[in-house]
RNA sequence: GCGGACGUGGCGAAAUCGGUAGACGCAGCCGACUUAAAAUCGGCUUCCCCUGGAGUGCGGGUUCGAGUCCCGCCGUCCGCACCA
């Protein structure tokens, strides 16, 4: 009896797959195509357990589909631009490019050791000119199609690091690295017109049947479509304030108009020191969730009034208010306190009228009491021509009047903003634009692409190295030839990940992709990754794909027809007696090794460096091999839920791999059948179940099925059925534990690679049992079980149930009032 | 505050349509093999007042029958957040 030794077998089979290009996808094989993709990693340095779980899931599906006769595209690459490389440059003095490429080399070697069935011939890294150059070409196409514009826009500016910060990098108003107070600064920034596609992006969600509802809902909320009326108030100073309202039906309940601090009306009054002081106060408010929660509604009465559109006599006070946002809707609102909580809080504070215009059942009084706004349905009251209508009819009626009167228009407003893609950073795709004093903004001609990042940059001083590079930005204007300067901003790295799945499908040298080839592979049938990308990455990729369709470059509307968001890998946490986080390595038998003090076991949490509860995959693979590691990733927890890492779990997986090997190492293993119908049945039921489980990505269930089959085989006496079951078992586990399967396949002398072997066929005749266990209940309580022939008629089942000793005893001779027979399942006797 | 998901043994979980709750794994216990250990194999393992009874967060309801459907609570987690 031998043991399976992953130390030698893993690398040997990995080399064979590599040498034979086993997993290279052919564009022209004529087989049905299947595109399986996991979100490509950021090359942070080393792979973590989350990667292992993510890529194992995709790998099982890819290998399974290959065995089922598909030409499978399963590629891998690197989301290689981004801040961590620049941070490393600043902290360690390394070049971001060297740091990134070194990390890629390390992580690629680590991934290879897990034996993933990846097509490495299509590997790409977004930081290389042969990727980002094509991205620049696509950007220019978008410029030409009017999908790009430049606008002055406020950004978070860190005056110490001299860089723009994303909102997440501003903590309590300070830069996350420098700790400096962040300033709002206006910069000219490039924007992509994602809002042009807002409607399509919402509608498209409806067709994505194989996306989690949760993700679709998150995207829908993010886009945030609201329908209502945009209309103008005539103001006492002669100007007009446009407001947007989703509740035009409540217009007769309006008691004030409020504008944002940045609104032109407010700005025009800023000469008054009191107004200026109030505006300043509005701006200094914090932006954290907790602050917003507790922040008081503040208003400043401008003294101006606005005429009610239906009754010019009625003049509403105009306030500047801190809760009105300049960048949503028109930056001004009408306040209807009775039917909007925020307006009610404001009105009560400033003593404004609160008039009911929607009846809440029996409440019709014009005077609205209480501190809770009524936002439900009802009939309109105190509203002239609207009285008696329901809310929806009244909305339509007001919009019609506004449009007929020319003072307003039915409109749709989105929460989604255009995508600001400018980043004042070095390690990203250079925006291919030249600024010329005479010609203005000039796109770099495509034959001058790629605009390559200079390698000789310094991070010794803060700021954007591209901007202070001695020569890089100085070029001749492509239009007039006069000296000009390059755009020194780079693209948001989300641009890089918005089309990489297209480049994987087709990568000609001279253009971003070949349309026909890309269309043959796309859309991605199964995309797998973390929920953290539910909104931004997935929305940008959907937008980018639609933009390409809009420009006539690719006839694909949705990039990913199937999406799966996997759970995290978690681990117990440990704390020392004085409250420090401890790593599992610091502990033995509940005692901190260094101090001898007892350790507290904390919650099971996501693996993170700060909590010291990470487990590095590499030593695990060293010790247990790729297959045990993969098997553990697939076992126990449903893939969408968190997977708690445990030492005993990986030990169990290791034991199972050896258990498989013991079966594979036996005698008489060959295709065939006969001698043990029960085992034949179990086998075919298992094949079918595993097919269904893998397609549904329910790996934990497939794993349980395999265990059951193993037990059944171990208990069976030798027969052709048993040999066949073991032979088939090899094929069934091959997608999950490919190394031990490949090793056994070769050891038993079967042809070729098991990776190329065909998935076993299910024999439908063997799926049905000829005997079934019937539950016998009395009043719904289980009292007995009977083993009966499968096709027994109802009357006979009923008779068998009534004849049971236990049932006879319970019924005590009284006939049941009612008998329910569910063939194949149960008999329920109602006594 | 708004939106959503989830709640089943000591733990991870399973239960396709409303039909035998707890498959499978982990941990634990007992036994076999062994000089011994490891490995392996066999058995047990929801709880209790144990010939029976209770049980899927809590309280109701529908049904012959509810983990599953309905109503009302409680709890945990996630997303968004002054969105007019």
Short mmCIF file of C-alpha atoms in Angstrom, two decimals, chain A residues 164-635:
data_model
loop_
_atom_site.label_atom_id
_atom_site.label_comp_id
_atom_site.label_asym_id
_atom_site.label_seq_id
_atom_site.Cartn_x
_atom_site.Cartn_y
_atom_site.Cartn_z
CA UNK A 164 -6.01 63.90 -4.68
CA UNK A 165 -7.62 61.52 -2.24
CA UNK A 166 -10.61 59.30 -2.78
CA UNK A 167 -13.43 59.76 -0.28
CA UNK A 168 -12.46 56.54 1.47
CA UNK A 169 -8.98 57.95 2.05
CA UNK A 170 -10.29 60.93 3.98
CA UNK A 171 -10.67 60.02 7.62
CA UNK A 172 -12.30 62.61 9.87
CA UNK A 173 -11.40 65.31 7.41
CA UNK A 174 -7.73 64.36 7.29
CA UNK A 175 -5.57 62.55 4.77
CA UNK A 176 -5.11 58.91 5.70
CA UNK A 177 -1.33 58.98 5.15
CA UNK A 178 -0.28 62.51 5.99
CA UNK A 179 -2.88 63.32 8.63
CA UNK A 180 -3.15 66.78 7.06
CA UNK A 181 -6.47 68.61 6.94
CA UNK A 182 -7.95 67.89 3.55
CA UNK A 183 -8.89 70.82 1.35
CA UNK A 184 -11.60 71.00 -1.28
CA UNK A 185 -9.86 72.04 -4.44
CA UNK A 186 -11.22 72.61 -7.90
CA UNK A 187 -9.39 70.76 -10.64
CA UNK A 188 -10.07 70.10 -14.28
CA UNK A 189 -10.98 66.46 -14.46
CA UNK A 190 -11.98 63.98 -17.13
CA UNK A 191 -15.37 62.33 -16.88
CA UNK A 192 -16.97 59.41 -18.66
CA UNK A 193 -20.66 59.79 -19.37
CA UNK A 194 -21.92 56.78 -17.48
CA UNK A 195 -25.13 58.70 -16.71
CA UNK A 196 -26.05 58.53 -20.42
CA UNK A 197 -26.48 54.81 -19.81
CA UNK A 198 -28.24 55.06 -16.45
CA UNK A 199 -31.56 53.84 -17.78
CA UNK A 200 -30.02 51.02 -19.83
CA UNK A 201 -27.93 49.93 -16.88
CA UNK A 202 -31.05 49.64 -14.74
CA UNK A 203 -33.04 47.90 -17.45
CA UNK A 204 -30.24 45.47 -18.22
CA UNK A 205 -30.34 44.26 -14.63
CA UNK A 206 -33.77 42.81 -15.30
CA UNK A 207 -32.31 40.39 -17.82
CA UNK A 208 -29.48 39.18 -15.61
CA UNK A 209 -31.21 36.08 -14.27
CA UNK A 210 -28.00 34.51 -13.05
CA UNK A 211 -26.92 37.40 -10.89
CA UNK A 212 -27.59 37.52 -7.16
CA UNK A 213 -30.67 39.62 -6.42
CA UNK A 214 -28.67 41.41 -3.78
CA UNK A 215 -26.13 42.73 -6.28
CA UNK A 216 -28.81 43.79 -8.73
CA UNK A 217 -30.59 45.65 -5.98
CA UNK A 218 -27.39 47.35 -4.85
CA UNK A 219 -26.74 48.54 -8.39
CA UNK A 220 -30.29 49.73 -8.81
CA UNK A 221 -30.10 51.72 -5.59
CA UNK A 222 -26.72 53.10 -6.58
CA UNK A 223 -28.06 54.36 -9.88
CA UNK A 224 -31.04 55.67 -7.92
CA UNK A 225 -33.64 56.60 -10.52
CA UNK A 226 -36.31 59.04 -9.35
CA UNK A 227 -39.17 60.40 -11.40
CA UNK A 228 -40.94 63.65 -10.73
CA UNK A 229 -41.32 67.25 -11.79
CA UNK A 230 -38.68 69.90 -12.33
CA UNK A 231 -40.18 73.35 -12.13
CA UNK A 232 -39.32 76.96 -11.49
CA UNK A 233 -40.23 79.28 -8.65
CA UNK A 234 -40.22 82.98 -9.49
CA UNK A 235 -38.21 84.75 -6.82
CA UNK A 236 -38.76 88.26 -5.50
CA UNK A 237 -35.36 89.41 -6.86
CA UNK A 238 -36.48 88.52 -10.39
CA UNK A 239 -34.58 85.27 -10.70
CA UNK A 240 -35.93 81.74 -10.94
CA UNK A 241 -35.15 78.79 -8.71
CA UNK A 242 -35.57 75.40 -10.36
CA UNK A 243 -36.49 72.61 -8.02
CA UNK A 244 -36.98 68.88 -8.51
CA UNK A 245 -39.67 67.00 -6.62
CA UNK A 246 -40.80 63.39 -6.67
CA UNK A 247 -43.99 64.54 -4.96
CA UNK A 248 -45.46 67.24 -7.19
CA UNK A 249 -48.87 66.13 -5.89
CA UNK A 250 -48.07 67.83 -2.57
CA UNK A 251 -47.31 71.18 -4.17
CA UNK A 252 -50.14 72.95 -2.31
CA UNK A 253 -48.52 71.93 0.94
CA UNK A 254 -45.27 73.73 0.15
CA UNK A 255 -44.28 76.22 2.82
CA UNK A 256 -40.69 77.10 1.93
CA UNK A 257 -38.00 76.77 -0.73
CA UNK A 258 -34.48 75.76 0.27
CA UNK A 259 -31.27 75.99 -1.75
CA UNK A 260 -27.83 74.47 -1.26
CA UNK A 261 -24.98 76.57 0.07
CA UNK A 262 -23.28 76.31 -3.33
CA UNK A 263 -26.42 77.35 -5.22
CA UNK A 264 -26.02 80.50 -7.38
CA UNK A 265 -28.79 82.22 -5.41
CA UNK A 266 -26.88 81.66 -2.20
CA UNK A 267 -23.55 82.57 -3.76
CA UNK A 268 -25.02 85.83 -5.06
CA UNK A 269 -25.90 86.83 -1.50
CA UNK A 270 -22.50 85.91 -0.12
CA UNK A 271 -21.47 89.55 -0.03
CA UNK A 272 -23.49 89.78 3.17
CA UNK A 273 -21.14 88.62 5.96
CA UNK A 274 -23.97 86.77 7.74
CA UNK A 275 -24.71 84.77 4.57
CA UNK A 276 -21.02 84.11 3.98
CA UNK A 277 -20.63 82.88 7.55
CA UNK A 278 -23.61 80.56 7.19
CA UNK A 279 -22.31 79.12 3.91
CA UNK A 280 -18.94 78.51 5.52
CA UNK A 281 -20.64 76.74 8.38
CA UNK A 282 -22.54 74.45 6.02
CA UNK A 283 -19.33 73.42 4.33
CA UNK A 284 -17.36 72.55 7.42
CA UNK A 285 -19.81 69.88 8.50
CA UNK A 286 -18.35 66.43 8.74
CA UNK A 287 -19.08 63.76 6.21
CA UNK A 288 -18.94 60.64 8.34
CA UNK A 289 -22.08 58.61 8.85
CA UNK A 290 -22.26 59.35 12.55
CA UNK A 291 -21.91 63.09 12.02
CA UNK A 292 -24.60 63.19 9.37
CA UNK A 293 -26.89 61.24 11.66
CA UNK A 294 -26.66 63.76 14.45
CA UNK A 295 -26.17 66.89 12.38
CA UNK A 296 -28.88 69.45 12.95
CA UNK A 297 -30.92 70.83 10.09
CA UNK A 298 -29.75 74.40 9.71
CA UNK A 299 -31.33 77.13 7.63
CA UNK A 300 -30.70 80.78 6.85
CA UNK A 301 -33.64 82.94 5.84
CA UNK A 302 -32.48 84.94 2.83
CA UNK A 303 -35.38 87.35 3.05
CA UNK A 304 -36.20 86.49 -0.54
CA UNK A 305 -39.54 84.95 -1.35
CA UNK A 306 -40.70 82.62 -4.10
CA UNK A 307 -44.14 82.75 -5.70
CA UNK A 308 -46.21 79.57 -5.56
CA UNK A 309 -46.76 78.44 -9.15
CA UNK A 310 -50.53 78.05 -8.68
CA UNK A 311 -51.05 81.17 -6.58
CA UNK A 312 -48.66 84.06 -7.09
CA UNK A 313 -50.15 85.74 -4.01
CA UNK A 314 -48.68 83.00 -1.90
CA UNK A 315 -45.03 83.90 -1.24
CA UNK A 316 -42.79 81.20 0.24
CA UNK A 317 -39.65 82.12 2.19
CA UNK A 318 -36.35 81.12 0.54
CA UNK A 319 -33.80 79.52 2.84
CA UNK A 320 -30.24 78.41 2.42
CA UNK A 321 -30.12 75.00 4.07
CA UNK A 322 -27.31 72.65 5.00
CA UNK A 323 -29.23 69.53 4.04
CA UNK A 324 -29.71 70.47 0.40
CA UNK A 325 -27.09 68.98 -1.91
CA UNK A 326 -25.85 71.00 -4.87
CA UNK A 327 -24.98 67.93 -6.92
CA UNK A 328 -28.31 66.16 -6.76
CA UNK A 329 -31.30 67.31 -8.78
CA UNK A 330 -31.22 71.09 -9.19
CA UNK A 331 -29.61 71.93 -5.86
CA UNK A 332 -32.89 73.35 -4.56
CA UNK A 333 -36.04 71.85 -3.07
CA UNK A 334 -39.57 72.82 -2.20
CA UNK A 335 -40.33 72.04 1.41
CA UNK A 336 -43.59 70.21 2.12
CA UNK A 337 -43.35 69.60 5.85
CA UNK A 338 -46.52 67.56 6.34
CA UNK A 339 -45.33 64.87 3.97
CA UNK A 340 -41.56 64.78 4.25
CA UNK A 341 -39.77 64.08 7.52
CA UNK A 342 -36.75 66.24 6.82
CA UNK A 343 -38.91 69.19 5.75
CA UNK A 344 -41.04 68.71 8.87
CA UNK A 345 -38.02 68.82 11.18
CA UNK A 346 -36.90 71.98 9.43
CA UNK A 347 -40.33 73.62 9.55
CA UNK A 348 -40.83 72.89 13.24
CA UNK A 349 -37.44 74.35 14.03
CA UNK A 350 -38.06 77.58 12.11
CA UNK A 351 -41.77 77.88 12.89
CA UNK A 352 -43.00 77.48 9.32
CA UNK A 353 -46.53 76.48 8.29
CA UNK A 354 -47.29 72.74 8.17
CA UNK A 355 -50.29 72.07 5.98
CA UNK A 356 -51.77 68.64 5.31
CA UNK A 357 -52.53 67.94 1.65
CA UNK A 358 -52.79 64.13 1.68
CA UNK A 359 -55.38 62.62 3.97
CA UNK A 360 -54.26 59.83 6.17
CA UNK A 361 -57.54 57.88 6.27
CA UNK A 362 -59.86 60.05 8.35
CA UNK A 363 -57.39 62.89 8.97
CA UNK A 364 -58.20 65.77 6.65
CA UNK A 365 -57.45 68.83 8.80
CA UNK A 366 -55.38 71.45 7.06
CA UNK A 367 -53.37 71.89 10.23
CA UNK A 368 -50.89 69.03 10.57
CA UNK A 369 -50.02 68.07 14.12
CA UNK A 370 -47.23 65.94 15.45
CA UNK A 371 -43.63 65.37 14.52
CA UNK A 372 -43.99 62.47 12.14
CA UNK A 373 -44.56 63.32 8.50
CA UNK A 374 -47.20 61.32 6.63
CA UNK A 375 -45.67 59.79 3.52
CA UNK A 376 -48.22 57.08 2.77
CA UNK A 377 -50.99 56.92 0.17
CA UNK A 378 -54.30 58.75 0.45
CA UNK A 379 -56.64 61.23 -1.14
CA UNK A 380 -55.54 64.81 -1.77
CA UNK A 381 -57.12 67.48 0.45
CA UNK A 382 -56.79 71.24 0.78
CA UNK A 383 -55.37 71.24 -2.74
CA UNK A 384 -57.86 73.01 -5.01
CA UNK A 385 -58.23 71.11 -8.27
CA UNK A 386 -56.42 68.07 -6.89
CA UNK A 387 -58.86 67.45 -4.05
CA UNK A 388 -60.11 63.87 -4.01
CA UNK A 389 -57.48 62.46 -6.37
CA UNK A 390 -55.13 59.78 -5.16
CA UNK A 391 -51.41 60.49 -4.97
CA UNK A 392 -50.49 59.00 -8.32
CA UNK A 393 -53.31 60.75 -10.24
CA UNK A 394 -52.43 64.02 -8.56
CA UNK A 395 -48.74 63.71 -9.58
CA UNK A 396 -49.78 63.28 -13.20
CA UNK A 397 -52.27 66.15 -12.99
CA UNK A 398 -49.68 68.59 -11.64
CA UNK A 399 -47.08 67.55 -14.22
CA UNK A 400 -49.63 68.05 -17.02
CA UNK A 401 -50.56 71.52 -15.72
CA UNK A 402 -46.90 72.48 -15.34
CA UNK A 403 -46.07 71.37 -18.86
CA UNK A 404 -49.17 73.06 -20.33
CA UNK A 405 -48.34 76.23 -18.42
CA UNK A 406 -44.72 76.07 -19.54
CA UNK A 407 -43.30 76.41 -16.02
CA UNK A 408 -42.22 72.86 -15.43
CA UNK A 409 -41.50 69.48 -16.94
CA UNK A 410 -41.82 65.86 -15.93
CA UNK A 411 -38.27 64.65 -15.39
CA UNK A 412 -36.07 61.81 -14.22
CA UNK A 413 -33.15 62.33 -11.90
CA UNK A 414 -30.41 59.85 -11.06
CA UNK A 415 -28.27 59.50 -8.01
CA UNK A 416 -25.51 58.14 -10.25
CA UNK A 417 -22.89 60.73 -11.21
CA UNK A 418 -20.61 60.69 -14.20
CA UNK A 419 -17.45 58.71 -13.65
CA UNK A 420 -14.52 60.98 -12.79
CA UNK A 421 -11.49 59.11 -14.09
CA UNK A 422 -8.63 61.59 -13.52
CA UNK A 423 -6.08 60.63 -10.91
CA UNK A 424 -3.08 62.80 -10.08
CA UNK A 425 -0.83 59.77 -9.75
CA UNK A 426 2.01 58.09 -11.53
CA UNK A 427 1.15 54.39 -11.49
CA UNK A 428 -1.78 54.31 -13.88
CA UNK A 429 -2.69 54.55 -17.55
CA UNK A 430 -1.59 57.94 -18.90
CA UNK A 431 -4.53 59.85 -20.33
CA UNK A 432 -3.60 60.24 -24.02
CA UNK A 433 -4.21 63.97 -24.35
CA UNK A 434 -1.97 66.95 -25.14
CA UNK A 435 -2.75 70.47 -24.01
CA UNK A 436 -1.74 73.13 -26.54
CA UNK A 437 -1.94 76.86 -25.96
CA UNK A 438 -3.30 77.40 -29.43
CA UNK A 439 -5.29 74.24 -30.14
CA UNK A 440 -6.55 73.51 -26.65
CA UNK A 441 -7.22 69.91 -25.78
CA UNK A 442 -5.75 67.65 -28.48
CA UNK A 443 -6.12 63.84 -28.44
CA UNK A 444 -2.87 61.96 -29.09
CA UNK A 445 -3.15 60.45 -32.59
CA UNK A 446 -3.63 56.69 -32.42
CA UNK A 447 -0.43 56.00 -34.34
CA UNK A 448 1.48 57.66 -31.50
CA UNK A 449 0.06 55.23 -28.92
CA UNK A 450 0.91 53.91 -26.47
CA UNK A 451 1.77 56.96 -24.42
CA UNK A 452 4.26 55.13 -22.24
CA UNK A 453 4.95 55.95 -18.60
CA UNK A 454 8.52 57.13 -18.04
CA UNK A 455 10.55 54.71 -15.93
CA UNK A 456 12.93 57.31 -14.45
CA UNK A 457 10.76 58.85 -11.80
CA UNK A 458 11.37 59.82 -8.23
CA UNK A 459 9.08 59.53 -5.24
CA UNK A 460 11.39 61.42 -2.92
CA UNK A 461 9.12 64.46 -2.92
CA UNK A 462 5.34 64.35 -2.65
CA UNK A 463 3.13 65.03 -5.64
CA UNK A 464 2.69 63.54 -9.07
CA UNK A 465 6.07 62.46 -10.51
CA UNK A 466 4.71 62.78 -14.04
CA UNK A 467 4.05 66.46 -13.46
CA UNK A 468 7.59 67.26 -12.35
CA UNK A 469 9.42 64.88 -14.68
CA UNK A 470 11.99 66.99 -16.57
CA UNK A 471 11.07 65.96 -20.11
CA UNK A 472 8.14 63.54 -20.28
CA UNK A 473 5.28 65.98 -20.45
CA UNK A 474 6.91 68.29 -22.99
CA UNK A 475 5.86 67.34 -26.50
CA UNK A 476 4.99 69.04 -29.73
CA UNK A 477 1.31 69.60 -30.33
CA UNK A 478 0.06 66.82 -32.62
CA UNK A 479 -2.17 69.38 -34.38
CA UNK A 480 0.03 72.45 -34.91
CA UNK A 481 3.51 71.22 -33.97
CA UNK A 482 4.16 73.95 -31.41
CA UNK A 483 5.55 73.06 -27.99
CA UNK A 484 2.77 71.73 -25.77
CA UNK A 485 2.33 69.63 -22.63
CA UNK A 486 0.93 66.22 -22.00
CA UNK A 487 -1.91 65.54 -19.66
CA UNK A 488 -0.16 64.31 -16.52
CA UNK A 489 -3.20 62.72 -14.91
CA UNK A 490 -3.67 58.99 -15.22
CA UNK A 491 -6.86 56.96 -15.48
CA UNK A 492 -8.69 55.51 -12.48
CA UNK A 493 -7.62 51.87 -12.20
CA UNK A 494 -11.24 50.84 -12.46
CA UNK A 495 -10.87 51.65 -16.16
CA UNK A 496 -8.27 48.89 -16.47
CA UNK A 497 -10.62 46.28 -15.05
CA UNK A 498 -13.55 47.47 -17.15
CA UNK A 499 -12.49 45.65 -20.29
CA UNK A 500 -9.79 43.08 -19.40
CA UNK A 501 -12.24 40.23 -19.94
CA UNK A 502 -12.53 41.33 -23.57
CA UNK A 503 -8.77 41.44 -24.01
CA UNK A 504 -8.54 37.94 -22.56
CA UNK A 505 -10.91 36.72 -25.25
CA UNK A 506 -8.97 38.32 -28.06
CA UNK A 507 -5.58 40.01 -28.01
CA UNK A 508 -4.34 41.17 -31.40
CA UNK A 509 -1.21 43.35 -31.29
CA UNK A 510 -2.53 46.26 -33.32
CA UNK A 511 -5.94 46.89 -31.71
CA UNK A 512 -7.74 46.28 -28.42
CA UNK A 513 -9.56 43.17 -29.65
CA UNK A 514 -10.86 41.40 -32.71
CA UNK A 515 -14.58 41.84 -32.81
CA UNK A 516 -15.55 38.43 -34.17
CA UNK A 517 -13.30 36.49 -31.83
CA UNK A 518 -14.34 38.53 -28.80
CA UNK A 519 -18.00 38.08 -29.65
CA UNK A 520 -17.53 34.33 -29.98
CA UNK A 521 -16.36 34.05 -26.36
CA UNK A 522 -18.35 36.80 -24.70
CA UNK A 523 -20.29 37.29 -22.61
CA UNK A 524 -18.56 35.67 -19.65
CA UNK A 525 -20.88 32.83 -18.69
CA UNK A 526 -19.72 32.58 -15.14
CA UNK A 527 -17.93 35.37 -13.31
CA UNK A 528 -16.81 34.76 -9.74
CA UNK A 529 -15.49 37.23 -7.20
CA UNK A 530 -16.08 39.04 -3.95
CA UNK A 531 -19.17 41.11 -3.14
CA UNK A 532 -16.95 44.11 -2.46
CA UNK A 533 -17.08 44.70 -6.21
CA UNK A 534 -20.86 44.49 -6.37
CA UNK A 535 -21.20 48.12 -7.31
CA UNK A 536 -18.19 49.92 -8.72
CA UNK A 537 -16.24 47.36 -10.74
CA UNK A 538 -19.30 45.55 -12.03
CA UNK A 539 -21.10 48.78 -12.89
CA UNK A 540 -18.10 50.27 -14.69
CA UNK A 541 -17.52 47.06 -16.66
CA UNK A 542 -21.18 47.01 -17.65
CA UNK A 543 -20.94 50.64 -18.70
CA UNK A 544 -17.71 50.12 -20.67
CA UNK A 545 -19.23 47.19 -22.55
CA UNK A 546 -22.32 49.23 -23.38
CA UNK A 547 -20.15 52.11 -24.49
CA UNK A 548 -18.37 49.76 -26.93
CA UNK A 549 -21.73 48.59 -28.20
CA UNK A 550 -22.86 52.21 -28.55
CA UNK A 551 -19.73 52.94 -30.60
CA UNK A 552 -20.42 49.93 -32.80
CA UNK A 553 -17.30 48.04 -31.72
CA UNK A 554 -18.83 45.05 -29.98
CA UNK A 555 -22.34 43.67 -30.11
CA UNK A 556 -22.51 42.59 -26.49
CA UNK A 557 -24.74 44.41 -24.03
CA UNK A 558 -23.90 42.67 -20.80
CA UNK A 559 -20.36 41.47 -20.11
CA UNK A 560 -21.23 38.88 -17.45
CA UNK A 561 -24.39 36.81 -17.78
CA UNK A 562 -23.66 34.76 -14.68
CA UNK A 563 -22.26 36.28 -11.53
CA UNK A 564 -21.38 34.58 -8.30
CA UNK A 565 -20.15 36.39 -5.21
CA UNK A 566 -18.27 34.13 -2.89
CA UNK A 567 -17.93 34.46 0.87
CA UNK A 568 -14.77 35.30 2.74
CA UNK A 569 -12.31 33.00 4.42
CA UNK A 570 -12.46 33.63 8.14
CA UNK A 571 -10.48 32.48 11.12
CA UNK A 572 -10.65 32.58 14.88
CA UNK A 573 -8.99 35.57 16.51
CA UNK A 574 -6.86 35.49 19.62
CA UNK A 575 -6.05 38.13 22.19
CA UNK A 576 -3.41 38.21 24.85
CA UNK A 577 -4.32 38.87 28.48
CA UNK A 578 -3.42 42.55 27.98
CA UNK A 579 -5.54 42.90 24.83
CA UNK A 580 -3.03 42.53 21.99
CA UNK A 581 -4.05 40.55 18.90
CA UNK A 582 -2.09 37.33 18.66
CA UNK A 583 -1.31 35.16 15.71
CA UNK A 584 -2.04 31.40 15.97
CA UNK A 585 1.74 30.89 15.80
CA UNK A 586 2.18 32.79 19.09
CA UNK A 587 0.01 30.34 20.97
CA UNK A 588 0.25 26.80 22.20
CA UNK A 589 -2.46 25.06 24.23
CA UNK A 590 -4.26 28.30 25.01
CA UNK A 591 -1.12 29.97 26.37
CA UNK A 592 0.85 32.78 24.79
CA UNK A 593 4.27 31.23 24.21
CA UNK A 594 6.25 34.41 24.81
CA UNK A 595 4.65 35.45 28.10
CA UNK A 596 3.09 32.27 29.48
CA UNK A 597 -0.18 34.16 29.91
CA UNK A 598 -3.58 32.67 28.98
CA UNK A 599 -5.10 33.63 25.63
CA UNK A 600 -8.69 34.71 24.95
CA UNK A 601 -10.32 33.19 21.89
CA UNK A 602 -12.21 35.91 20.05
CA UNK A 603 -14.80 35.92 17.29
CA UNK A 604 -14.32 34.25 13.95
CA UNK A 605 -13.54 37.11 11.59
CA UNK A 606 -12.33 37.85 8.09
CA UNK A 607 -8.65 37.14 7.80
CA UNK A 608 -6.75 40.39 8.14
CA UNK A 609 -3.24 41.42 8.97
CA UNK A 610 -4.37 43.82 11.67
CA UNK A 611 -6.10 41.03 13.61
CA UNK A 612 -3.21 38.66 12.96
CA UNK A 613 -5.56 35.85 12.00
CA UNK A 614 -4.32 35.27 8.46
CA UNK A 615 -3.17 31.90 7.22
CA UNK A 616 -0.66 32.00 4.39
CA UNK A 617 -1.61 29.46 1.70
CA UNK A 618 1.96 28.64 0.70
CA UNK A 619 3.05 26.71 3.82
CA UNK A 620 -0.31 24.94 3.70
CA UNK A 621 0.34 23.78 0.16
CA UNK A 622 3.89 22.79 1.18
CA UNK A 623 2.58 20.62 3.94
CA UNK A 624 -0.70 19.19 2.63
CA UNK A 625 -0.42 19.60 -1.13
CA UNK A 626 -2.64 21.40 -3.62
CA UNK A 627 -5.47 18.87 -3.60
CA UNK A 628 -6.08 18.88 0.15
CA UNK A 629 -6.00 22.68 0.11
CA UNK A 630 -8.47 22.80 -2.77
CA UNK A 631 -10.72 20.18 -1.18
CA UNK A 632 -10.90 22.14 2.06
CA UNK A 633 -11.85 25.30 0.15
CA UNK A 634 -14.78 23.43 -1.40
CA UNK A 635 -15.98 21.55 1.68
#
